Amino acid sequence: MVTMIVGEAANFVAYIYAPAVLVTPLGALSIIISAVLAHFLLKEKLKKMGVLGCVSCIVGSVVIVIHAPKEQTPNSVEEIWNLATQPAFLIYVAITMSIVLALILHFEPLCGQTNILVYIGICSLMGALTVMSIKAIGIAIKLTMEGVSQIGYPQTWLFAMVAGTCVVTQLIYLNKALDTFNAAIVSPVYYVMFTTLTIVASAIMFKDWSGQDAASIASELCGFITVLTGTMILHGTREEEQQQASSEQVRWYESRKSTNEEHLITLYSPEY
């Protein structure tokens, strides 16, 4: 729990000093570390496809870091508010909230228990807005610590309220997804959708790609696709291992059951 809190705090700081286009895809590195630690500490075998997935994530992450845009930190919360109220981002927020309301009010009662995209869609859409709000709060805290207080601005508290609402909604529907569907399926789908929507939201609000040439943007997209591919391979390998383990347990149970039945038949045979 302590290491998780430290990791999330470091992730929060990363959003202050680096663009979301860079920070969010690098979250796939935690999957690699988990796979490696599980191999050595939990004795879970990392197969060739798992190694391929790790290599893909590393290669994609390196490409993203090399071609990542430079962070353009606003000088006040008011500047962030101006970015958040620009027409393009307001349209994005309106579309996002419309889709979320449609998923909650219409599609969740209709097919929430059978279609994984309902719960994951709500989590991912709200998660992208969470990152934008968290980034604004982080910049406000940074400026306040540097001597330029941002506490008196109402925009700071409005960003905090938005972040709190989005986080609570995100956690509620993520738990519903994990309770309803297999975690081996939820994790990669959620990572892909959340990362994609966060990059889109950050590109619209903070204009992360402004000033970059087409080659750099294309390289970042290729790196991002490579990371997603590696993530899907890793989770696919883990799901296959779980299925093999469950089938082995079933075979052991059936063989044990047949042995017991044979023993009972022998005991109750008329010959004895």
Coordinates of C-alpha atoms in Angstrom, one line a residue, residues 24 26 30 43 54 67 90 103 118 122 174 191 237:
T24 CA 0.2 8.3 -19.7
L26 CA 4.6 5.2 -19.9
S30 CA 4.4 -0.9 -14.5
K43 CA 7.8 -18.1 -9.7
C54 CA 7.8 -6.6 -22.5
H67 CA 9.9 12.3 -29.8
L90 CA -15.7 22.7 -24.5
L103 CA -24.0 5.0 -21.2
V118 CA -20.2 0.2 -21.2
I122 CA -17.5 5.5 -18.6
L174 CA -14.1 0.4 -12.6
Y191 CA -5.6 0.9 -20.5
T237 CA -0.3 -14.4 -22.1

